[in-house]
PDB file of C-alpha atoms in Angstrom:
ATOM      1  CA  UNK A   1      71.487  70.579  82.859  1.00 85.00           C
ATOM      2  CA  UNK A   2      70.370  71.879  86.415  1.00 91.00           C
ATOM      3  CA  UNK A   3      72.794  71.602  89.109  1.00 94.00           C
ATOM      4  CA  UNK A   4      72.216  72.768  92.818  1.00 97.00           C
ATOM      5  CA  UNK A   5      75.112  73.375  95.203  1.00 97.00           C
ATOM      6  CA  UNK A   6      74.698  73.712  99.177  1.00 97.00           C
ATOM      7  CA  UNK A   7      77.277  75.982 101.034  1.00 94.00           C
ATOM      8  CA  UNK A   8      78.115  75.337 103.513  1.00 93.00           C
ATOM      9  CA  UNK A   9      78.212  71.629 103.563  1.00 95.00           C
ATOM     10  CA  UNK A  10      78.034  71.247 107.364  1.00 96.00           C
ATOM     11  CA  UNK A  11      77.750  73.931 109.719  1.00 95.00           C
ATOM     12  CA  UNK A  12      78.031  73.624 113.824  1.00 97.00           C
ATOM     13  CA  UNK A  13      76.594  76.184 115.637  1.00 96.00           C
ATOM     14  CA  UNK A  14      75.606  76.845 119.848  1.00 97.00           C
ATOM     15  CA  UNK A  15      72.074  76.976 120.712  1.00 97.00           C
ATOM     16  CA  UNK A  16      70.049  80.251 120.062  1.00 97.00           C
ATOM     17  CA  UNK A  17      72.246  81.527 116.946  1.00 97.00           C
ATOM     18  CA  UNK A  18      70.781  82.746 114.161  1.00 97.00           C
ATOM     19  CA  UNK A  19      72.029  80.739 110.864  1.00 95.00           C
ATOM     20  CA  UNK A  20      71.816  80.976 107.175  1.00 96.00           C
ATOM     21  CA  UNK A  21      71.682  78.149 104.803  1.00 97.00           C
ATOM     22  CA  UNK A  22      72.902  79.095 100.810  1.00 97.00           C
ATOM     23  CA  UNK A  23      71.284  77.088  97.759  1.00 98.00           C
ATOM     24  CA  UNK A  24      72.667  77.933  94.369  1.00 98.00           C
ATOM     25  CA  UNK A  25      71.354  76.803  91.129  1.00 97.00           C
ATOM     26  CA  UNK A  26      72.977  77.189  87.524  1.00 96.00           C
ATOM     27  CA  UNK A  27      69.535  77.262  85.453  1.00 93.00           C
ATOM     28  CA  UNK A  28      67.285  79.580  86.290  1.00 92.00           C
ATOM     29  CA  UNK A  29      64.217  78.547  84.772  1.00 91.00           C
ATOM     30  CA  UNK A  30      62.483  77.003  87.763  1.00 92.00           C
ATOM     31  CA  UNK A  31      58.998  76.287  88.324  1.00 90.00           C
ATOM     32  CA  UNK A  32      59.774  76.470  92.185  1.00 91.00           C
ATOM     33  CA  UNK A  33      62.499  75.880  94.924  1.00 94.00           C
ATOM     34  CA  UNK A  34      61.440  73.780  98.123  1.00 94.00           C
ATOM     35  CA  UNK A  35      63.812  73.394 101.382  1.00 96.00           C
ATOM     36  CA  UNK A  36      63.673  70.200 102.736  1.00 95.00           C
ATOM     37  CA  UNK A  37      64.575  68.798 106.196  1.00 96.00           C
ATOM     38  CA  UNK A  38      66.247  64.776 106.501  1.00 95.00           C
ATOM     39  CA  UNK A  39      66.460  63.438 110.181  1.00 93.00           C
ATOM     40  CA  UNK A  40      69.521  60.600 110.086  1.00 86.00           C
ATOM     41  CA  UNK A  41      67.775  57.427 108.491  1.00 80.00           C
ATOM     42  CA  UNK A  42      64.268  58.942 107.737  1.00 83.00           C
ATOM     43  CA  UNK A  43      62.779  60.396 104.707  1.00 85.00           C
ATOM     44  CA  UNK A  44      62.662  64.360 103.562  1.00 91.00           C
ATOM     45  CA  UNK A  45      60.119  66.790 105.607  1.00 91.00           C
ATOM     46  CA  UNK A  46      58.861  69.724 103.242  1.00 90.00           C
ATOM     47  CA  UNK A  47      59.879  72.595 105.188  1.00 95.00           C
ATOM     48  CA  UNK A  48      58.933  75.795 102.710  1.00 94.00           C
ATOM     49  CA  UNK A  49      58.092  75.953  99.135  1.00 92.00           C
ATOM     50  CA  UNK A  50      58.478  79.296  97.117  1.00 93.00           C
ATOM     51  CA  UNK A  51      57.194  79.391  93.703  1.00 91.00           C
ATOM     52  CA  UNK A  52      58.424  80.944  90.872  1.00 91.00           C
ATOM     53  CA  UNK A  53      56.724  84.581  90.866  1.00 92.00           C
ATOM     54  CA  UNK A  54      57.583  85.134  94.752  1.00 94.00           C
ATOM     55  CA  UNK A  55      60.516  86.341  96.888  1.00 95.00           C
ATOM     56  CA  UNK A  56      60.219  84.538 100.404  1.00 96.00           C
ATOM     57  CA  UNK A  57      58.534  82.401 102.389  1.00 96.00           C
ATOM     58  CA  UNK A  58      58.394  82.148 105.899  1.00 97.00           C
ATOM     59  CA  UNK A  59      57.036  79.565 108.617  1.00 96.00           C
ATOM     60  CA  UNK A  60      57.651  79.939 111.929  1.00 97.00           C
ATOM     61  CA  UNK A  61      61.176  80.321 112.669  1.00 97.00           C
ATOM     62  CA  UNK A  62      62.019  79.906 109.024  1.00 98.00           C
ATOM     63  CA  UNK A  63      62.684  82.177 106.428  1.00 98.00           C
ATOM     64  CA  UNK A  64      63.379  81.321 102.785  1.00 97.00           C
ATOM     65  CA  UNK A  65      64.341  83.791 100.127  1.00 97.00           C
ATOM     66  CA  UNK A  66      64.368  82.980  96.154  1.00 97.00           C
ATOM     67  CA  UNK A  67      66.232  85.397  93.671  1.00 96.00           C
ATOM     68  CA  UNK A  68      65.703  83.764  90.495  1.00 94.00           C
ATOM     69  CA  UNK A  69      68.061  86.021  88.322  1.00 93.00           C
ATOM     70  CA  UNK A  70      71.030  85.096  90.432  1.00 95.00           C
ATOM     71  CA  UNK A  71      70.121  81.581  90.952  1.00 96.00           C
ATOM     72  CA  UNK A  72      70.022  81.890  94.498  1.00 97.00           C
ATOM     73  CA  UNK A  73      68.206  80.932  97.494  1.00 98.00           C
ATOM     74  CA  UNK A  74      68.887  81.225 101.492  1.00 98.00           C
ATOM     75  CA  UNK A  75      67.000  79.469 104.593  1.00 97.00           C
ATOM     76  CA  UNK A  76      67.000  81.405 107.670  1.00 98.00           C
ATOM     77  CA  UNK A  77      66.680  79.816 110.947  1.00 97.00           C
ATOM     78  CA  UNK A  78      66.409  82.274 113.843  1.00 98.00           C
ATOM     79  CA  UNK A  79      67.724  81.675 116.907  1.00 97.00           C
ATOM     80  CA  UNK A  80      68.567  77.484 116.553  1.00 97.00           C
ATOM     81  CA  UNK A  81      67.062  74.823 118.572  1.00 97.00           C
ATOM     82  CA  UNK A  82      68.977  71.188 119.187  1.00 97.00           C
ATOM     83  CA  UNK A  83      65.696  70.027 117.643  1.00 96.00           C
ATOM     84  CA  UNK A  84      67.398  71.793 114.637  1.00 97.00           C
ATOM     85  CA  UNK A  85      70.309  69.349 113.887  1.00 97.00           C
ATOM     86  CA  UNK A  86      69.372  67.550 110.785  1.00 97.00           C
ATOM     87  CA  UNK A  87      70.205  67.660 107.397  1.00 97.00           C
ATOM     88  CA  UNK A  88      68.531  70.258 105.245  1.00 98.00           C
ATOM     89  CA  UNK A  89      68.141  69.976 101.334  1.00 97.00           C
ATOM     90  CA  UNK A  90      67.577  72.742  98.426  1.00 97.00           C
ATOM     91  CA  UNK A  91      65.754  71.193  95.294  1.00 95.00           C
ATOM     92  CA  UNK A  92      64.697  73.130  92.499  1.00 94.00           C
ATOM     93  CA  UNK A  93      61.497  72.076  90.651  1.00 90.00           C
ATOM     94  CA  UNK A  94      61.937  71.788  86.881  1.00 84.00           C
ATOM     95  CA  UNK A  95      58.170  70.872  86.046  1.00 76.00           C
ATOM     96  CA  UNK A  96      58.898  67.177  86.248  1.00 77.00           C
ATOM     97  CA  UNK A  97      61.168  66.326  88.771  1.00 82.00           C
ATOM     98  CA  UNK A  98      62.467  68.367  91.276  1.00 88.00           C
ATOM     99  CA  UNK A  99      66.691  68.731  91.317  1.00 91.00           C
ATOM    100  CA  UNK A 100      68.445  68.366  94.436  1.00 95.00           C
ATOM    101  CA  UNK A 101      71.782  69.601  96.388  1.00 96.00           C
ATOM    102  CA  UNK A 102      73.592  67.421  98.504  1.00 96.00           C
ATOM    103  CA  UNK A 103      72.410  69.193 101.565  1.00 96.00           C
ATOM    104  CA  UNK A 104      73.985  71.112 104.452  1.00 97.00           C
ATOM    105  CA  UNK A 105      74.371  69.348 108.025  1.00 97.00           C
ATOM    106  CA  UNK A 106      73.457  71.129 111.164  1.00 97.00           C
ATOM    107  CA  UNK A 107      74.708  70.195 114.414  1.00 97.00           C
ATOM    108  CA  UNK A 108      73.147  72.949 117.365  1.00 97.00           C
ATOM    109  CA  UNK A 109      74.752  72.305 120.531  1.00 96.00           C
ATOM    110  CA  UNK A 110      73.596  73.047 123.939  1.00 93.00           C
TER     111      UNK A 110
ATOM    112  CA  UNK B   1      46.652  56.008 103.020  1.00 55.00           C
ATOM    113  CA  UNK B   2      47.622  58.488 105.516  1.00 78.00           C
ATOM    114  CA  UNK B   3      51.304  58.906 104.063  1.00 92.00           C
ATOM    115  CA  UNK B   4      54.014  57.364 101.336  1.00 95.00           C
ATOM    116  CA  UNK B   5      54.543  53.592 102.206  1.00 96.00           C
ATOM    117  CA  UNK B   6      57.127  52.015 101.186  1.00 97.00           C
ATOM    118  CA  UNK B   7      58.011  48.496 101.240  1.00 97.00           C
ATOM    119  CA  UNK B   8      60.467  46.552 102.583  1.00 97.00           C
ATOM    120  CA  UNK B   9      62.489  49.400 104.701  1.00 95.00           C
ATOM    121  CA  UNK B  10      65.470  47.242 104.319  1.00 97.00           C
ATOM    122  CA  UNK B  11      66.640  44.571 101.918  1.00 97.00           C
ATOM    123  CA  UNK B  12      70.035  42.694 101.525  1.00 98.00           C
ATOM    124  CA  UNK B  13      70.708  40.706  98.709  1.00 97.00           C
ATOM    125  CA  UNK B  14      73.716  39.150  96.394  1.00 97.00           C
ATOM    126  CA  UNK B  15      75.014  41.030  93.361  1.00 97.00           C
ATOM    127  CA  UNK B  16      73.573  39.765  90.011  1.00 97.00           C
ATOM    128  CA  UNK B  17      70.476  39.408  92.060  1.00 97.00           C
ATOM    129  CA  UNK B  18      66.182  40.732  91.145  1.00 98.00           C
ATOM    130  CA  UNK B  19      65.165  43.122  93.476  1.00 98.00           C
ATOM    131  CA  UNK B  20      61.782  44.604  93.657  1.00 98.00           C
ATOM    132  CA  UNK B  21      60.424  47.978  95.771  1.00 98.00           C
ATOM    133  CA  UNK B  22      57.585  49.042  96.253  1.00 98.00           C
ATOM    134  CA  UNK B  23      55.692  52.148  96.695  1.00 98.00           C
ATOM    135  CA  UNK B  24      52.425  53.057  97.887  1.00 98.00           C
ATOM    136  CA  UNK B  25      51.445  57.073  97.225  1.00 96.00           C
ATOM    137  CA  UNK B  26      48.710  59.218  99.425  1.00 95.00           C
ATOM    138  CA  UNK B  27      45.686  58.017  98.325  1.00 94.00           C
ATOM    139  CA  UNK B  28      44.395  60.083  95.263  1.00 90.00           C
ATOM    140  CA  UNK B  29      47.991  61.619  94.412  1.00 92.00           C
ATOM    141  CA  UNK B  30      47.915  61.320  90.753  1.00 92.00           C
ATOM    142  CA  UNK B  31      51.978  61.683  90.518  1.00 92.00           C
ATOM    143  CA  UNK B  32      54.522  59.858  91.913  1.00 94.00           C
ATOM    144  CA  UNK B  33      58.119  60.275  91.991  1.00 94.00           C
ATOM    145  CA  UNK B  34      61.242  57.385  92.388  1.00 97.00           C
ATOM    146  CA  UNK B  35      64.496  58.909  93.563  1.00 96.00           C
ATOM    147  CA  UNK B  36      68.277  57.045  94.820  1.00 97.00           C
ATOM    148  CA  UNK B  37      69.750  58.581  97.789  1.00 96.00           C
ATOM    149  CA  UNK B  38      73.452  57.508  98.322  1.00 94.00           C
ATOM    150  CA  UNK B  39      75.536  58.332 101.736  1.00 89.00           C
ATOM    151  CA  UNK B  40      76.385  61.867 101.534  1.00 87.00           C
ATOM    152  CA  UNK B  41      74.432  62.863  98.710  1.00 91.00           C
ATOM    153  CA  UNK B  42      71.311  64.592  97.814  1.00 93.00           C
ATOM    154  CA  UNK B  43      68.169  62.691  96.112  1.00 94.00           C
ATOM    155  CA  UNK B  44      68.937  61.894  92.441  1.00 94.00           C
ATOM    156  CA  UNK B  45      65.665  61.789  90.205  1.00 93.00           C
ATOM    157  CA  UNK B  46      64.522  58.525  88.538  1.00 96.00           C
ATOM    158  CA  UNK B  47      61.354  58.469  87.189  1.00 95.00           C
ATOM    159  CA  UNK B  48      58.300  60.435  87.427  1.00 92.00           C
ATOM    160  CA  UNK B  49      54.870  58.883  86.621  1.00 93.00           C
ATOM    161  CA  UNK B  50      51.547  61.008  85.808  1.00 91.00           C
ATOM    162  CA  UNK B  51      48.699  58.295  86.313  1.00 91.00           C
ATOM    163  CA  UNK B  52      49.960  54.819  84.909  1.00 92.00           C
ATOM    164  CA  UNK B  53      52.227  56.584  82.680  1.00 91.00           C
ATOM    165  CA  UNK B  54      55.987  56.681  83.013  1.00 90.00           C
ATOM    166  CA  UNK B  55      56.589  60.973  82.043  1.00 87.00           C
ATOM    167  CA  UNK B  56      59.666  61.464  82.606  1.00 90.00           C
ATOM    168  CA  UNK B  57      61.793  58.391  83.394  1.00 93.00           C
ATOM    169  CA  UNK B  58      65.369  60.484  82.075  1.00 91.00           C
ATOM    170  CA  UNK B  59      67.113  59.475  85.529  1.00 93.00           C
ATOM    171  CA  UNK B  60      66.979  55.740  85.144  1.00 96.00           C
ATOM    172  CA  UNK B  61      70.735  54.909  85.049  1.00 94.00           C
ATOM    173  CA  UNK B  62      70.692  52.031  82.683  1.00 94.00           C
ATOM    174  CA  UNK B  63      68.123  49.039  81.198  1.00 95.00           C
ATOM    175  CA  UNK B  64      68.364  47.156  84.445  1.00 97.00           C
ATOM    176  CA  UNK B  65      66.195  49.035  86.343  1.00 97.00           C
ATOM    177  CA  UNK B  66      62.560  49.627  85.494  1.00 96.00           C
ATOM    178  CA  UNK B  67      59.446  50.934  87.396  1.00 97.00           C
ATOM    179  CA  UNK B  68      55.596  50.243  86.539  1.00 97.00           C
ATOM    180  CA  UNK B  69      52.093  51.750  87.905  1.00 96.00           C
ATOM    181  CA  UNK B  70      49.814  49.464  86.309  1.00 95.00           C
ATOM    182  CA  UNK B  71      46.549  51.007  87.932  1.00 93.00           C
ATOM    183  CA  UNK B  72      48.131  54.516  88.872  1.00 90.00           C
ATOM    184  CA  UNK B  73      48.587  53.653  92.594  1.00 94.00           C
ATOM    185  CA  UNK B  74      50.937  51.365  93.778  1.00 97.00           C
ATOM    186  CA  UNK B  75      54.405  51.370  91.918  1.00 98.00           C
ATOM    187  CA  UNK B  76      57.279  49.087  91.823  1.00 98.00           C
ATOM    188  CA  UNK B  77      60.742  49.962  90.955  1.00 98.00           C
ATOM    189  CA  UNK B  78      62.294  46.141  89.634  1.00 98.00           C
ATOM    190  CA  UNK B  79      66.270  45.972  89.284  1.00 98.00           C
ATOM    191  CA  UNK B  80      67.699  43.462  87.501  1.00 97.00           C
ATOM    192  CA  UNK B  81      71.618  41.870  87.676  1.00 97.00           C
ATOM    193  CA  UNK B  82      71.988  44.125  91.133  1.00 97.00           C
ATOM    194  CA  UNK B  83      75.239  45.270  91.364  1.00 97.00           C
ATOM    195  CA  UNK B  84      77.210  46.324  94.488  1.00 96.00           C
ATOM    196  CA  UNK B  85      76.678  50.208  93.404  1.00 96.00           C
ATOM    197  CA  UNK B  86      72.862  50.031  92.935  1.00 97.00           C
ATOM    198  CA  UNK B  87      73.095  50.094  96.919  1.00 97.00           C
ATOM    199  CA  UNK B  88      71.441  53.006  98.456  1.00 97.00           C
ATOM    200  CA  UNK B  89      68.157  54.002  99.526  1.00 96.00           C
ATOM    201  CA  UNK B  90      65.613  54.243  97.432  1.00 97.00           C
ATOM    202  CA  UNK B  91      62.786  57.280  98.260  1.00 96.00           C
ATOM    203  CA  UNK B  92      59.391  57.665  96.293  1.00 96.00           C
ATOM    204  CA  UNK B  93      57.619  60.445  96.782  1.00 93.00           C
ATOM    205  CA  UNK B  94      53.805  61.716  95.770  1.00 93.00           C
ATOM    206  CA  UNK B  95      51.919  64.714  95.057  1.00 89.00           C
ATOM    207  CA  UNK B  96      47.989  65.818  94.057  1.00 88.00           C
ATOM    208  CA  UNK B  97      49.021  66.380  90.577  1.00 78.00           C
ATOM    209  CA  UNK B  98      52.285  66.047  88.394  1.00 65.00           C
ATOM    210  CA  UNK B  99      52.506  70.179  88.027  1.00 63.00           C
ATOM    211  CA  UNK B 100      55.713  71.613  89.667  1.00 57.00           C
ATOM    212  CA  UNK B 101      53.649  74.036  92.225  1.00 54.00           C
ATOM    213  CA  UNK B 102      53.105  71.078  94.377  1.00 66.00           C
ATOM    214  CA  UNK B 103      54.827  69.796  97.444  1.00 77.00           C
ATOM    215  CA  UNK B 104      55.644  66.176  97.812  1.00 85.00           C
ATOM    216  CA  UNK B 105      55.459  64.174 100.050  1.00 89.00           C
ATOM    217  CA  UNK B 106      58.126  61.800 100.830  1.00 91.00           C
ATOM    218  CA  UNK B 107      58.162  58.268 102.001  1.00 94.00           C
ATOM    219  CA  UNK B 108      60.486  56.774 104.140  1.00 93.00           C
ATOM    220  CA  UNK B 109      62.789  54.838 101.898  1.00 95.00           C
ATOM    221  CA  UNK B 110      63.837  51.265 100.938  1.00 97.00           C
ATOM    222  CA  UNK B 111      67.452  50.659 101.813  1.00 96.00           C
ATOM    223  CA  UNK B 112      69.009  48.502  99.437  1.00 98.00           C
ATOM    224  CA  UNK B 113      72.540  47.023 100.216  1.00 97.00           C
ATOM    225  CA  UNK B 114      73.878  44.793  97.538  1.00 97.00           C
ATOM    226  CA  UNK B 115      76.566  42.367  98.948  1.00 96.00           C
TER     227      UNK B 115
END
């Protein structure tokens, strides 16, 4: 069964640091791995989605990195907004469903 | 429609209650998704339908809860005999096609709070 752990689970940080989120998955036979951004009360924002057959992605200020073989995955955020503090998600796509960690918290002070 | 809809955004109601949610994908988006978010924790996977078809539907905890897409549009998760853990809020999500290279999109939630 796929399971996805988030370290760290919340992570407080001063405005303009750059930050790395970890994803780790136990089964790594994945169609793809998506990052995900939750704002308190809303639903989830697709932030990145790396497939299978590739490395990183990267969207603005993001970076996301996918080593399959290790069952690993990291979100890089370059030098943090405010706007930043959210809740961000890992989730692993099996073919059907996609598999989700409990998220890390971010909290960017100014 | 432009994005996920889902209806009612909130809903209270008495254990051993019916409850109904419902879910209205991107127009076109073939597969749609049911998942149960609880404080603190990620999305947990319900049931995934391709067209009217229920595909997957290996996250439905037990017989009380059920979800139908009669014409492959609008779905409707029912839960029967509500219980004070079924509360939580309840996302459904849609994509193009049911294939895992595509990204979903997410609606809002339901939040369900069982007294």
């Amino acid at each position: 069964k796929q399971e996805v752990t988030q370290i760290p689970a919340a992570l407080s940080v001063p405005e303009g640091e750059n930050l790395v989120l970890n994803c780790s998955f136990t089964d790594s036979a994945i169609y793809n791995l998506q990052w995900f951004r939750q704002d308190p009360g809303k639903g989830l924002t697709s932030l990145l989605l790396i497939q299978s057959s590739q490395r990183e992605q990267t969207s603005g200020r993001l970076n996301a990195s996918l080593d399959k073989s290790s069952g690993r995955s990291t979100l890089y955020i370059a030098a943090s907004q405010p706007g930043d503090s959210a809740t961000y998600l890992c989730a692993v796509g099996t073919g059907t469903a996609l598999i989700f960690g409990k998220g890390t918290t971010l909290s960017v002070s100014s | 429609g432009a994005g996920v809809s889902q209806t009612p955004s909130n809903k209270v109601t008495e254990k051993g209650k019916y409850v109904e949610l419902r879910c209205d994908p991107i127009s076109g988006h073939t597969a749609l998704y049911w998942y149960r978010q609880s404080l603190g924790q990620g999305p947990e996977f319900l049931i995934y339908f391709q067209g009217t078809g229920a595909a997957d539907d290996s996250g439905l905890p037990n017989d009380r809860f059920f979800a139908v897409r009669p014409e492959g549009s609008v779905s409707t998760l029912k839960i029967q005999r509500t219980e004070r853990g079924d509360s939580a809020v309840y996302l459904c999500a849609s994509s193009p096609d049911g294939f895992g290279a595509n990204v979903l999109t997410f609606g809002a939630g339901s939040r369900l709070t069982v007294l």
